[in-house]
Amino acid sequence: MEKDYQSMTFEYQRSPDEDAAAPVRRPVVIVGAGPVGLATAIDLAQQGVPVLLLDDDRCLSDGSRAICFAKRTLEIFERLGCGRRIADKGVSWHVGKVFYRDDMVYSFDLLPESGHSMPAFVNLQQYYVEGYLLERALELPNLEIRWRNKVVGVAQEQDHATLAIDTPGGAYRLECGYLIAADGARSTVRSLSGLESKGRTFQDRFLIADVMMKADFPTERWFWFDPPFHPNQSVLLHRQPDNVWRIDFQLGWDADPVAEKQPEKVIARIKALLGKDVEFALEWVSVYTFSCQRMDSFRHGRIFFTGDAAHRVSPFGARGANSGVQDGENLAWKLKLVLAGQAPDSLLDTYAQEREYAADENLLNSTRATDFITPKSAVSRTFRDAVLRLSKDHQFARRLVNSGRLSLPATLSGSVLNTPERDSFAGALVPGAPIQDAPVASAAGEQGWFSACVGNGFTGVYFHDPATAAPAFGPRAGEVGLRLLVVAAPGAQVQAGADSTVIIDSEGLLAQRYDARPGTFYLMRPDQHVCARWRSFDPALVRDALARATGNTTQPQPIDRDKR
């Protein structure tokens, strides 16, 4: 039977650090035990970094909150040890439908091809995601969580940060080599550091209603513009597990947020959508106004800002929690290398450069979606409605409809960690791109997925050439290690070295998606992004690419924000 994560509480327990004569120093402290903080803590701990996670609350998130988790995020969760559990509990979907008034104008498919380990999207209440992540975190011996530990002061020295912390048992001080702020849109760490997040607040209000009901609606994303049951506004309908449905009603800027949360008003709106005879019960109700904002820089000395503490977007497109989890994924492996003495501190600057770029991409898409959904002038509304009418019969108009461009991971094509291309390739898997999954098998015939074979360390992927011996790559003293995967076609005879693992490209999809020929070699980062590729293996080139990807060559320069 599933646990009731909404009723779970986690009490304060006194730590020996509180009784120490001098502040204890920890390598990494994370503030905020939401999805971003938990995922980042797990990632660090799995890579051998001791991590302390502080939270000023004693429970998981209240209400369903973020519910839409994208394929890339699910792949990250699986690398952290709980992705399959999240996907299995959640409601998988990949089809969306857009309605204008009482007509469906078009539908779209976010994952039209097979051969992926994870669905395009999974809808799952945030408290389940937090609960599963928490249970995974508690399995790791080098990850400590302290509840009801409230950070009330932050100071930085040259080689550490110092935290002042309040607890029910009294106050204490703690030092850390690095501090990660994952404490949400109202970040205490950001405020205590005298920093701010800047951007645009949209003058509109939306009502979220999570409704428990048994309905025969298909598992799809439905979005209405100006529907007859809620004229001149928009409505979004999503299914969650446990017979819970998420409904978003646009209210307008003049709506009274207190009055709109009253059950009689909420129930009347839902009945207008579902019909008067449909039985349902309210699970959770909230009225919100959203902003598109970000900090100028996500790194400030020893402090790194992630998730909503660093950037905020509108909920349309599911870019908030997904991008926050990807922030943590980007930062964890870099911190690990720096703490291990295998990379310079300047490598950590690329966290800010890469994730600021990704945030700008999300903010751009989020702002465009919000402007389309909530036009602010008669001219804008006339244009939008004309596009919607045309989209029913014309493909060109559908490209202009924006009910929320759904979350995709950023391709960091301008990153200084990438090795510039020297060979010709087709397809989207350029240096900086996140991996694409495909079914594979072990040499013994056990079926699996490519995404499970890479990550947590640098990985070389060599596509077997029968005419050439499989490569060998032994790290020199002080170098970052490299795992080697040899990808072979079914039935191929492969003589792989002792430091290599053979995987079988079961359906040929891996070679197809990576535009691989015999001898092709890819270098993957620990966060499952491509950082280099060649048509043949050259150990000298690989060493140079590894040095570049770990910041051990040139001083990093800002990412090229114009490259997509």
Coordinates of C-alpha atoms in Angstrom, one line a residue:
M1 CA 0.0 0.0 0.0
E2 CA 1.3 3.5 -0.9
K3 CA 2.5 5.7 1.9
D4 CA 0.5 8.8 2.8
Y5 CA 3.3 11.2 2.1
Q6 CA 1.1 14.2 2.9
S7 CA 0.8 13.2 6.5
M8 CA 4.4 12.3 7.2
T9 CA 6.4 14.5 9.5
F10 CA 10.1 14.5 10.2
E11 CA 11.1 15.7 13.7
Y12 CA 14.2 17.7 14.7
Q13 CA 17.1 15.6 16.0
R14 CA 19.9 17.3 17.7
S15 CA 23.2 17.0 15.8
P16 CA 26.7 16.7 17.4
D17 CA 27.6 19.7 15.3
E18 CA 25.4 21.8 17.6
D19 CA 27.6 21.0 20.7
A20 CA 31.0 21.3 18.9
A21 CA 33.4 23.9 20.5
A22 CA 34.0 25.4 17.0
P23 CA 31.9 25.3 13.8
V24 CA 32.3 22.0 12.0
R25 CA 33.2 22.2 8.3
R26 CA 31.3 20.2 5.8
P27 CA 32.3 19.8 2.1
V28 CA 28.9 20.6 0.7
V29 CA 25.7 21.9 2.4
I30 CA 22.4 22.1 0.5
V31 CA 19.5 24.3 1.8
G32 CA 16.0 23.1 0.8
A33 CA 14.7 19.5 0.7
G34 CA 12.4 19.9 -2.3
P35 CA 12.8 17.9 -5.5
V36 CA 15.9 20.0 -6.6
G37 CA 17.7 19.9 -3.3
L38 CA 17.0 16.2 -2.8
A39 CA 18.0 15.2 -6.3
T40 CA 21.3 17.3 -6.1
A41 CA 22.1 15.7 -2.7
I42 CA 21.6 12.2 -4.1
D43 CA 23.7 13.0 -7.1
L44 CA 26.6 14.2 -5.0
A45 CA 26.3 11.3 -2.5
Q46 CA 26.2 8.7 -5.3
Q47 CA 29.5 10.2 -6.6
G48 CA 31.2 9.8 -3.2
V49 CA 30.8 13.4 -1.9
P50 CA 29.6 13.7 1.7
V51 CA 26.6 16.1 1.7
L52 CA 24.4 17.7 4.4
L53 CA 20.9 18.8 3.5
L54 CA 19.1 21.3 5.7
D55 CA 15.4 22.2 5.7
D56 CA 13.5 24.5 7.9
D57 CA 10.2 22.5 7.6
R58 CA 9.3 19.0 8.9
C59 CA 7.1 17.7 6.0
L60 CA 7.0 17.3 2.3
S61 CA 5.3 19.7 -0.1
D62 CA 1.7 20.7 0.7
G63 CA -0.6 19.8 -2.2
S64 CA 0.3 18.4 -5.6
R65 CA 2.2 21.6 -6.8
A66 CA 4.6 20.6 -9.7
I67 CA 3.1 17.5 -11.4
C68 CA 4.6 17.3 -14.9
F69 CA 8.0 15.6 -15.2
A70 CA 9.7 15.4 -18.5
K71 CA 11.6 12.5 -20.2
R72 CA 15.0 14.0 -19.5
T73 CA 14.2 14.5 -15.8
L74 CA 12.9 11.0 -15.5
E75 CA 16.2 9.8 -17.0
I76 CA 18.1 11.8 -14.4
F77 CA 15.9 10.3 -11.6
E78 CA 16.6 6.8 -13.0
R79 CA 20.4 7.5 -12.8
L80 CA 19.7 8.6 -9.2
G81 CA 18.0 5.3 -8.4
C82 CA 14.2 6.1 -8.5
G83 CA 13.2 7.1 -12.0
R84 CA 11.4 3.8 -12.9
R85 CA 9.4 4.0 -9.6
I86 CA 8.4 7.6 -10.4
A87 CA 7.4 6.7 -14.0
D88 CA 5.5 3.6 -12.9
K89 CA 3.5 5.5 -10.3
G90 CA 2.8 8.5 -12.5
V91 CA 0.4 8.9 -15.4
S92 CA 2.4 8.7 -18.7
W93 CA 1.2 10.9 -21.6
H94 CA 2.6 12.2 -24.9
V95 CA -0.5 13.5 -26.7
G96 CA -1.9 17.0 -26.3
K97 CA -5.0 18.6 -27.8
V98 CA -5.8 22.3 -28.2
F99 CA -9.4 23.6 -28.3
Y100 CA -10.7 27.0 -29.4
R101 CA -14.1 27.7 -28.0
D102 CA -16.0 24.4 -28.6
D103 CA -13.8 23.0 -31.4
M104 CA -10.6 20.9 -31.2
V105 CA -8.3 22.8 -33.6
Y106 CA -5.4 20.3 -33.5
S107 CA -3.5 17.7 -31.6
F108 CA 0.3 16.9 -31.2
D109 CA 2.4 13.9 -30.2
L110 CA 5.6 14.6 -28.2
L111 CA 7.1 11.2 -28.6
P112 CA 5.9 9.7 -31.9
E113 CA 8.7 7.1 -32.1
S114 CA 9.4 4.0 -29.9
G115 CA 12.7 2.9 -28.4
H116 CA 12.9 5.1 -25.4
S117 CA 13.1 4.0 -21.8
M118 CA 11.0 6.8 -20.4
P119 CA 7.8 8.4 -21.6
A120 CA 7.6 11.9 -22.9
F121 CA 6.0 13.2 -19.7
V122 CA 4.7 11.7 -16.5
N123 CA 2.2 13.5 -14.3
L124 CA 2.7 12.8 -10.6
Q125 CA 2.0 14.9 -7.5
Q126 CA 5.2 16.6 -6.2
Y127 CA 4.8 15.0 -2.8
Y128 CA 5.2 11.5 -4.3
V129 CA 8.3 12.6 -6.2
E130 CA 9.7 14.1 -3.0
G131 CA 8.8 11.0 -1.0
Y132 CA 10.5 8.7 -3.5
L133 CA 13.6 10.9 -3.6
L134 CA 13.7 11.1 0.2
E135 CA 13.6 7.3 0.5
R136 CA 16.4 7.0 -2.0
A137 CA 18.4 9.7 -0.1
L138 CA 18.0 7.8 3.2
E139 CA 19.7 4.8 1.6
L140 CA 23.0 6.6 1.1
P141 CA 25.4 6.6 4.1
N142 CA 27.2 9.8 3.2
L143 CA 24.0 11.9 2.9
E144 CA 22.6 13.5 6.1
I145 CA 19.2 15.4 6.3
R146 CA 18.4 17.8 9.2
W147 CA 14.8 18.9 9.5
R148 CA 13.8 22.1 11.3
N149 CA 17.2 23.6 10.7
K150 CA 16.6 27.2 9.6
V151 CA 19.4 29.2 8.0
V152 CA 19.3 32.7 9.5
G153 CA 22.7 34.0 8.5
V154 CA 25.2 33.5 5.7
A155 CA 28.8 34.8 5.4
Q156 CA 31.6 34.0 3.1
E157 CA 35.3 33.7 3.6
Q158 CA 38.0 32.9 0.9
D159 CA 37.8 29.2 1.4
H160 CA 34.4 28.5 2.9
A161 CA 30.9 29.8 3.8
T162 CA 29.6 30.1 7.3
L163 CA 25.9 29.5 8.2
A164 CA 24.0 30.6 11.3
I165 CA 21.3 28.1 12.0
D166 CA 18.3 28.1 14.3
T167 CA 16.7 24.9 15.6
P168 CA 14.2 24.0 18.3
G169 CA 17.2 23.0 20.4
G170 CA 19.0 26.3 20.0
A171 CA 21.3 28.1 17.6
Y172 CA 24.6 26.9 16.1
R173 CA 27.1 27.8 13.4
L174 CA 28.3 25.6 10.6
E175 CA 31.0 25.9 7.9
C176 CA 31.0 24.4 4.4
G177 CA 33.3 24.4 1.4
Y178 CA 30.4 25.1 -0.9
L179 CA 26.8 26.0 -0.3
I180 CA 23.9 25.1 -2.7
A181 CA 20.7 27.2 -2.3
A182 CA 17.7 25.1 -3.4
D183 CA 15.3 26.8 -1.1
G184 CA 12.7 28.0 -3.6
A185 CA 11.4 31.2 -5.1
R186 CA 11.5 33.0 -1.7
S187 CA 15.1 31.9 -1.1
T188 CA 16.3 32.7 2.3
V189 CA 19.9 32.2 1.2
R190 CA 19.4 34.7 -1.6
S191 CA 17.9 37.2 0.7
L192 CA 20.5 36.8 3.4
S193 CA 23.2 37.2 0.8
G194 CA 21.7 40.6 -0.3
L195 CA 20.9 39.3 -3.8
E196 CA 17.7 39.4 -5.9
S197 CA 16.0 37.8 -8.8
K198 CA 14.8 40.2 -11.6
G199 CA 12.3 39.9 -14.3
R200 CA 8.6 40.3 -15.2
T201 CA 5.5 39.5 -13.2
F202 CA 2.4 38.8 -15.3
Q203 CA -0.7 40.6 -14.4
D204 CA -3.1 37.7 -14.4
R205 CA -4.3 35.1 -11.9
F206 CA -5.0 31.4 -12.2
L207 CA -6.9 29.0 -10.1
I208 CA -5.5 25.5 -9.6
A209 CA -8.0 22.9 -8.5
D210 CA -7.0 19.3 -7.9
V211 CA -10.2 17.3 -8.2
M212 CA -10.7 13.6 -7.3
M213 CA -13.2 12.0 -9.7
K214 CA -13.7 9.0 -11.9
A215 CA -13.7 10.1 -15.5
D216 CA -13.3 8.4 -18.9
F217 CA -11.3 11.3 -20.4
P218 CA -8.2 10.0 -22.2
T219 CA -4.8 10.5 -20.6
E220 CA -3.9 13.6 -22.6
R221 CA -3.1 17.3 -22.1
W222 CA -6.2 19.4 -23.0
F223 CA -6.0 23.1 -23.3
W224 CA -8.9 25.4 -24.1
F225 CA -8.8 29.0 -25.4
D226 CA -12.0 30.9 -24.7
P227 CA -14.2 27.8 -24.0
P228 CA -18.0 28.2 -23.7
F229 CA -17.9 27.0 -20.0
H230 CA -15.2 29.7 -19.1
P231 CA -15.6 32.5 -21.8
N232 CA -12.7 34.9 -22.6
Q233 CA -10.3 32.9 -20.5
S234 CA -8.2 29.7 -20.8
V235 CA -8.4 26.3 -19.1
L236 CA -5.9 23.4 -18.8
L237 CA -6.9 19.8 -17.8
H238 CA -4.4 17.1 -16.8
R239 CA -4.7 13.7 -15.2
Q240 CA -2.7 12.6 -12.2
P241 CA -2.6 9.2 -10.4
D242 CA -5.2 8.1 -7.8
N243 CA -8.1 9.5 -9.9
V244 CA -7.0 13.1 -9.3
W245 CA -7.3 15.6 -12.1
R246 CA -5.5 19.0 -12.3
I247 CA -7.6 21.9 -13.7
D248 CA -6.2 25.4 -14.2
F249 CA -8.6 28.2 -14.7
Q250 CA -7.4 31.6 -15.9
L251 CA -9.2 34.3 -13.8
G252 CA -7.9 37.6 -14.9
W253 CA -6.0 40.3 -13.0
D254 CA -9.0 41.7 -11.3
A255 CA -10.1 38.4 -9.6
D256 CA -10.1 38.4 -5.8
P257 CA -7.7 35.5 -4.9
V258 CA -9.3 35.0 -1.5
A259 CA -12.9 34.8 -2.9
E260 CA -11.9 32.6 -5.8
K261 CA -10.6 29.9 -3.4
Q262 CA -14.0 29.6 -1.7
P263 CA -15.4 26.1 -2.3
E264 CA -18.7 27.3 -3.8
K265 CA -16.9 29.4 -6.5
V266 CA -14.5 26.6 -7.3
I267 CA -17.2 24.0 -7.5
A268 CA -19.3 26.1 -9.8
R269 CA -16.4 26.5 -12.2
I270 CA -15.7 22.8 -12.2
K271 CA -19.4 21.9 -12.8
A272 CA -19.4 24.3 -15.8
L273 CA -16.6 22.2 -17.3
L274 CA -17.6 18.7 -16.3
G275 CA -21.4 19.0 -16.1
K276 CA -23.7 19.3 -13.2
D277 CA -24.1 15.6 -12.6
V278 CA -20.5 14.6 -12.4
E279 CA -19.4 13.7 -8.9
F280 CA -16.1 15.0 -7.6
A281 CA -14.3 16.1 -4.5
L282 CA -11.8 18.9 -4.1
E283 CA -8.3 17.8 -3.1
W284 CA -6.3 21.0 -3.2
V285 CA -7.0 24.6 -4.3
S286 CA -4.7 27.5 -4.9
V287 CA -4.7 30.9 -6.7
Y288 CA -1.4 32.1 -8.1
T289 CA 0.3 34.9 -10.0
F290 CA 3.5 33.9 -11.8
S291 CA 6.7 35.6 -12.8
C292 CA 9.5 35.1 -15.3
Q293 CA 12.6 36.0 -13.4
R294 CA 16.2 35.0 -12.8
M295 CA 19.3 36.1 -10.8
D296 CA 22.0 37.9 -12.7
S297 CA 24.4 35.1 -11.8
F298 CA 23.8 31.6 -10.4
R299 CA 27.2 31.6 -8.7
H300 CA 28.3 34.0 -6.0
G301 CA 31.7 32.9 -4.5
R302 CA 31.1 29.7 -2.6
I303 CA 27.3 29.8 -3.1
F304 CA 25.4 28.3 -6.0
F305 CA 21.7 29.0 -6.7
T306 CA 19.5 26.3 -8.2
G307 CA 15.9 25.8 -9.2
D308 CA 13.4 28.5 -8.3
A309 CA 16.0 30.2 -6.1
A310 CA 17.9 31.0 -9.3
H311 CA 15.1 31.3 -11.8
R312 CA 11.3 31.3 -12.1
V313 CA 9.0 30.6 -15.1
S314 CA 5.3 30.4 -15.6
P315 CA 3.8 26.9 -15.1
F316 CA 2.9 26.6 -18.8
G317 CA 5.4 24.2 -20.3
A318 CA 6.4 22.4 -17.2
R319 CA 9.8 24.1 -17.1
G320 CA 10.2 24.9 -13.4
A321 CA 10.9 21.7 -11.5
N322 CA 12.4 20.0 -14.6
S323 CA 15.0 22.8 -15.2
G324 CA 15.8 22.8 -11.5
V325 CA 16.6 19.1 -11.4
Q326 CA 18.8 19.7 -14.5
D327 CA 20.6 22.5 -12.6
G328 CA 21.6 20.1 -9.9
E329 CA 22.7 17.5 -12.4
N330 CA 25.0 20.0 -14.0
L331 CA 26.5 21.2 -10.8
A332 CA 27.0 17.8 -9.0
W333 CA 29.7 16.3 -11.2
K334 CA 31.7 19.5 -11.3
L335 CA 31.7 19.9 -7.5
K336 CA 32.8 16.3 -7.2
L337 CA 35.8 16.8 -9.5
V338 CA 36.8 20.1 -7.8
L339 CA 36.6 18.6 -4.3
A340 CA 38.6 15.6 -5.5
G341 CA 41.4 17.9 -6.8
Q342 CA 40.8 16.7 -10.4
A343 CA 39.6 20.1 -11.7
P344 CA 40.2 23.7 -10.9
D345 CA 37.6 25.9 -9.1
S346 CA 37.0 27.7 -12.3
L347 CA 35.2 24.6 -13.6
L348 CA 32.4 25.7 -11.3
D349 CA 31.9 28.9 -13.2
T350 CA 30.6 26.8 -16.1
Y351 CA 27.7 25.7 -13.9
A352 CA 26.5 29.3 -13.9
Q353 CA 27.4 29.9 -17.6
E354 CA 25.6 26.8 -18.8
R355 CA 22.5 27.0 -16.6
E356 CA 22.0 30.7 -17.0
Y357 CA 21.9 30.0 -20.8
A358 CA 19.4 27.2 -20.2
A359 CA 17.3 29.5 -17.9
D360 CA 17.3 32.2 -20.6
E361 CA 16.0 29.7 -23.1
N362 CA 13.2 28.6 -20.6
L363 CA 12.3 32.2 -19.8
L364 CA 12.0 33.1 -23.5
N365 CA 9.7 30.1 -24.2
S366 CA 7.7 30.7 -21.0
T367 CA 7.2 34.4 -21.7
R368 CA 6.1 33.8 -25.2
A369 CA 3.6 31.1 -24.1
T370 CA 2.2 33.4 -21.4
D371 CA 1.8 36.3 -23.8
F372 CA -0.1 34.1 -26.2
I373 CA -2.3 32.6 -23.5
T374 CA -3.0 36.0 -21.8
P375 CA -3.0 38.7 -24.5
K376 CA -2.8 42.1 -23.0
S377 CA -4.4 44.2 -25.8
A378 CA -7.3 43.9 -28.2
V379 CA -4.8 43.7 -31.1
S380 CA -3.0 40.8 -29.5
R381 CA -6.2 39.0 -28.8
T382 CA -7.4 39.5 -32.4
F383 CA -4.1 38.0 -33.7
R384 CA -4.3 35.1 -31.3
D385 CA -7.9 34.2 -32.1
A386 CA -7.2 34.4 -35.9
V387 CA -4.2 32.0 -35.4
L388 CA -6.4 29.6 -33.5
R389 CA -9.1 29.6 -36.1
L390 CA -6.6 29.0 -38.9
S391 CA -4.8 26.2 -37.1
K392 CA -7.7 23.9 -37.5
D393 CA -7.0 23.6 -41.2
H394 CA -3.5 25.0 -41.8
Q395 CA -0.2 23.6 -40.6
F396 CA 1.6 26.9 -40.7
A397 CA -0.8 28.4 -38.1
R398 CA -0.3 25.5 -35.7
R399 CA 3.3 26.4 -35.4
L400 CA 2.2 29.8 -34.0
V401 CA -0.2 28.4 -31.4
N402 CA 1.4 28.5 -28.0
S403 CA -0.3 26.8 -25.1
G404 CA 3.0 26.3 -23.4
R405 CA 6.0 25.0 -25.3
L406 CA 6.7 21.9 -23.3
S407 CA 10.0 21.4 -21.4
L408 CA 13.0 20.2 -23.3
P409 CA 16.6 20.1 -22.0
A410 CA 18.9 22.8 -23.3
T411 CA 21.6 21.9 -25.9
L412 CA 24.7 23.6 -24.5
S413 CA 26.2 24.0 -28.0
G414 CA 28.2 27.1 -27.0
S415 CA 29.8 25.6 -23.9
V416 CA 33.5 26.1 -23.4
L417 CA 33.6 22.5 -22.2
N418 CA 32.8 21.1 -25.6
T419 CA 35.5 20.1 -28.1
P420 CA 34.9 21.8 -31.5
E421 CA 33.7 19.5 -34.3
R422 CA 36.3 18.4 -36.8
D423 CA 34.3 15.6 -38.5
S424 CA 31.0 15.7 -40.3
F425 CA 27.9 14.3 -38.5
A426 CA 24.2 14.5 -39.1
G427 CA 21.5 14.8 -36.5
A428 CA 21.0 16.7 -33.2
L429 CA 23.6 15.0 -31.0
V430 CA 26.1 17.8 -31.3
P431 CA 28.6 18.5 -28.5
G432 CA 26.5 20.0 -25.7
A433 CA 23.4 17.9 -26.4
P434 CA 21.9 15.6 -23.8
I435 CA 22.0 11.9 -24.7
Q436 CA 19.2 10.1 -26.7
D437 CA 18.3 6.8 -25.3
A438 CA 17.9 3.5 -27.2
P439 CA 17.4 -0.2 -26.3
V440 CA 20.6 -2.2 -25.8
A441 CA 21.6 -5.6 -24.5
S442 CA 24.6 -6.9 -22.6
A443 CA 27.0 -9.3 -24.1
A444 CA 25.2 -12.0 -22.2
G445 CA 21.9 -11.0 -23.8
E446 CA 20.3 -9.1 -20.9
Q447 CA 18.0 -6.4 -22.2
G448 CA 18.5 -2.8 -21.0
W449 CA 18.8 0.8 -22.0
F450 CA 21.7 3.0 -23.2
S451 CA 20.9 5.7 -20.6
A452 CA 21.7 3.2 -17.8
C453 CA 25.2 2.6 -19.2
V454 CA 26.4 6.2 -19.1
G455 CA 26.5 8.8 -16.4
N456 CA 28.1 9.5 -13.0
G457 CA 31.5 9.6 -14.7
F458 CA 33.0 10.3 -18.1
T459 CA 32.2 7.6 -20.7
G460 CA 33.7 6.9 -24.1
V461 CA 31.3 5.2 -26.5
Y462 CA 33.0 3.4 -29.4
F463 CA 31.0 1.9 -32.2
H464 CA 32.7 -1.3 -33.1
D465 CA 34.7 -1.6 -36.3
P466 CA 35.4 -5.2 -37.1
A467 CA 38.5 -4.2 -39.0
T468 CA 40.1 -2.5 -36.0
A469 CA 40.9 -3.5 -32.5
A470 CA 38.7 -2.0 -29.8
P471 CA 40.4 1.0 -28.2
A472 CA 42.0 1.1 -24.8
F473 CA 42.3 4.1 -22.6
G474 CA 44.1 4.0 -19.3
P475 CA 44.2 7.3 -17.3
R476 CA 47.6 8.7 -16.5
A477 CA 48.5 9.9 -13.0
G478 CA 46.2 12.7 -12.0
E479 CA 43.9 12.4 -15.0
V480 CA 40.1 11.9 -14.8
G481 CA 39.2 8.3 -15.5
L482 CA 37.1 7.2 -18.4
R483 CA 34.8 4.2 -18.8
L484 CA 34.7 2.6 -22.2
L485 CA 31.6 1.2 -23.9
V486 CA 32.0 -0.8 -27.1
V487 CA 28.7 -0.8 -29.1
A488 CA 28.4 -3.8 -31.4
A489 CA 25.8 -5.0 -33.8
P490 CA 23.8 -8.1 -33.0
G491 CA 25.9 -11.2 -33.7
A492 CA 29.2 -9.3 -34.0
Q493 CA 32.4 -10.9 -32.5
V494 CA 34.1 -8.4 -30.3
Q495 CA 37.5 -8.6 -28.6
A496 CA 37.2 -5.9 -26.0
G497 CA 39.9 -4.9 -23.6
A498 CA 39.7 -5.4 -19.8
D499 CA 38.7 -1.8 -19.3
S500 CA 35.8 -2.0 -21.8
T501 CA 32.2 -3.1 -21.6
V502 CA 30.4 -4.5 -24.6
I503 CA 26.8 -3.5 -25.3
I504 CA 24.7 -4.7 -28.2
D505 CA 22.7 -2.2 -30.3
S506 CA 19.7 -4.5 -30.3
E507 CA 17.5 -2.7 -32.8
G508 CA 20.2 -0.5 -34.5
L509 CA 18.6 2.6 -33.0
L510 CA 21.7 3.7 -31.2
A511 CA 23.8 3.9 -34.4
Q512 CA 20.9 5.6 -36.2
R513 CA 20.3 8.2 -33.5
Y514 CA 24.0 9.0 -33.1
D515 CA 24.7 8.9 -36.9
A516 CA 27.4 6.4 -36.1
R517 CA 29.6 4.4 -38.5
P518 CA 32.1 1.7 -37.6
G519 CA 34.8 3.5 -35.6
T520 CA 32.7 6.4 -34.4
F521 CA 33.6 7.6 -30.9
Y522 CA 31.6 9.8 -28.6
L523 CA 32.8 11.3 -25.3
M524 CA 30.0 11.7 -22.7
R525 CA 30.0 13.9 -19.6
P526 CA 29.0 12.6 -16.2
D527 CA 25.6 14.4 -16.6
Q528 CA 24.9 12.5 -19.8
H529 CA 25.7 15.4 -22.2
V530 CA 27.9 14.9 -25.3
C531 CA 31.1 16.8 -25.1
A532 CA 33.0 15.5 -28.1
R533 CA 32.7 13.1 -31.1
W534 CA 34.9 11.9 -33.9
R535 CA 34.7 9.4 -36.8
S536 CA 37.7 7.5 -35.4
F537 CA 39.3 6.9 -32.0
D538 CA 42.5 8.9 -31.2
P539 CA 43.6 8.7 -27.6
A540 CA 45.5 12.1 -27.8
L541 CA 42.3 13.8 -29.0
V542 CA 40.3 12.1 -26.2
R543 CA 42.8 13.3 -23.6
D544 CA 42.6 16.8 -24.9
A545 CA 38.8 16.7 -24.8
L546 CA 38.8 15.4 -21.3
A547 CA 41.1 18.1 -20.2
R548 CA 38.8 20.7 -21.8
A549 CA 35.7 19.2 -20.3
T550 CA 37.2 19.3 -16.8
G551 CA 38.5 22.9 -17.1
N552 CA 42.1 21.7 -17.1
T553 CA 43.1 23.6 -20.2
T554 CA 41.9 27.2 -20.9
Q555 CA 40.3 29.5 -18.5
P556 CA 36.5 29.2 -19.1
Q557 CA 34.8 32.0 -21.0
P558 CA 31.1 32.9 -21.0
I559 CA 28.9 30.6 -23.0
D560 CA 27.8 31.9 -26.4
R561 CA 24.1 32.8 -25.7
D562 CA 23.3 33.2 -29.3
K563 CA 24.1 29.6 -30.1
R564 CA 21.1 27.3 -29.9

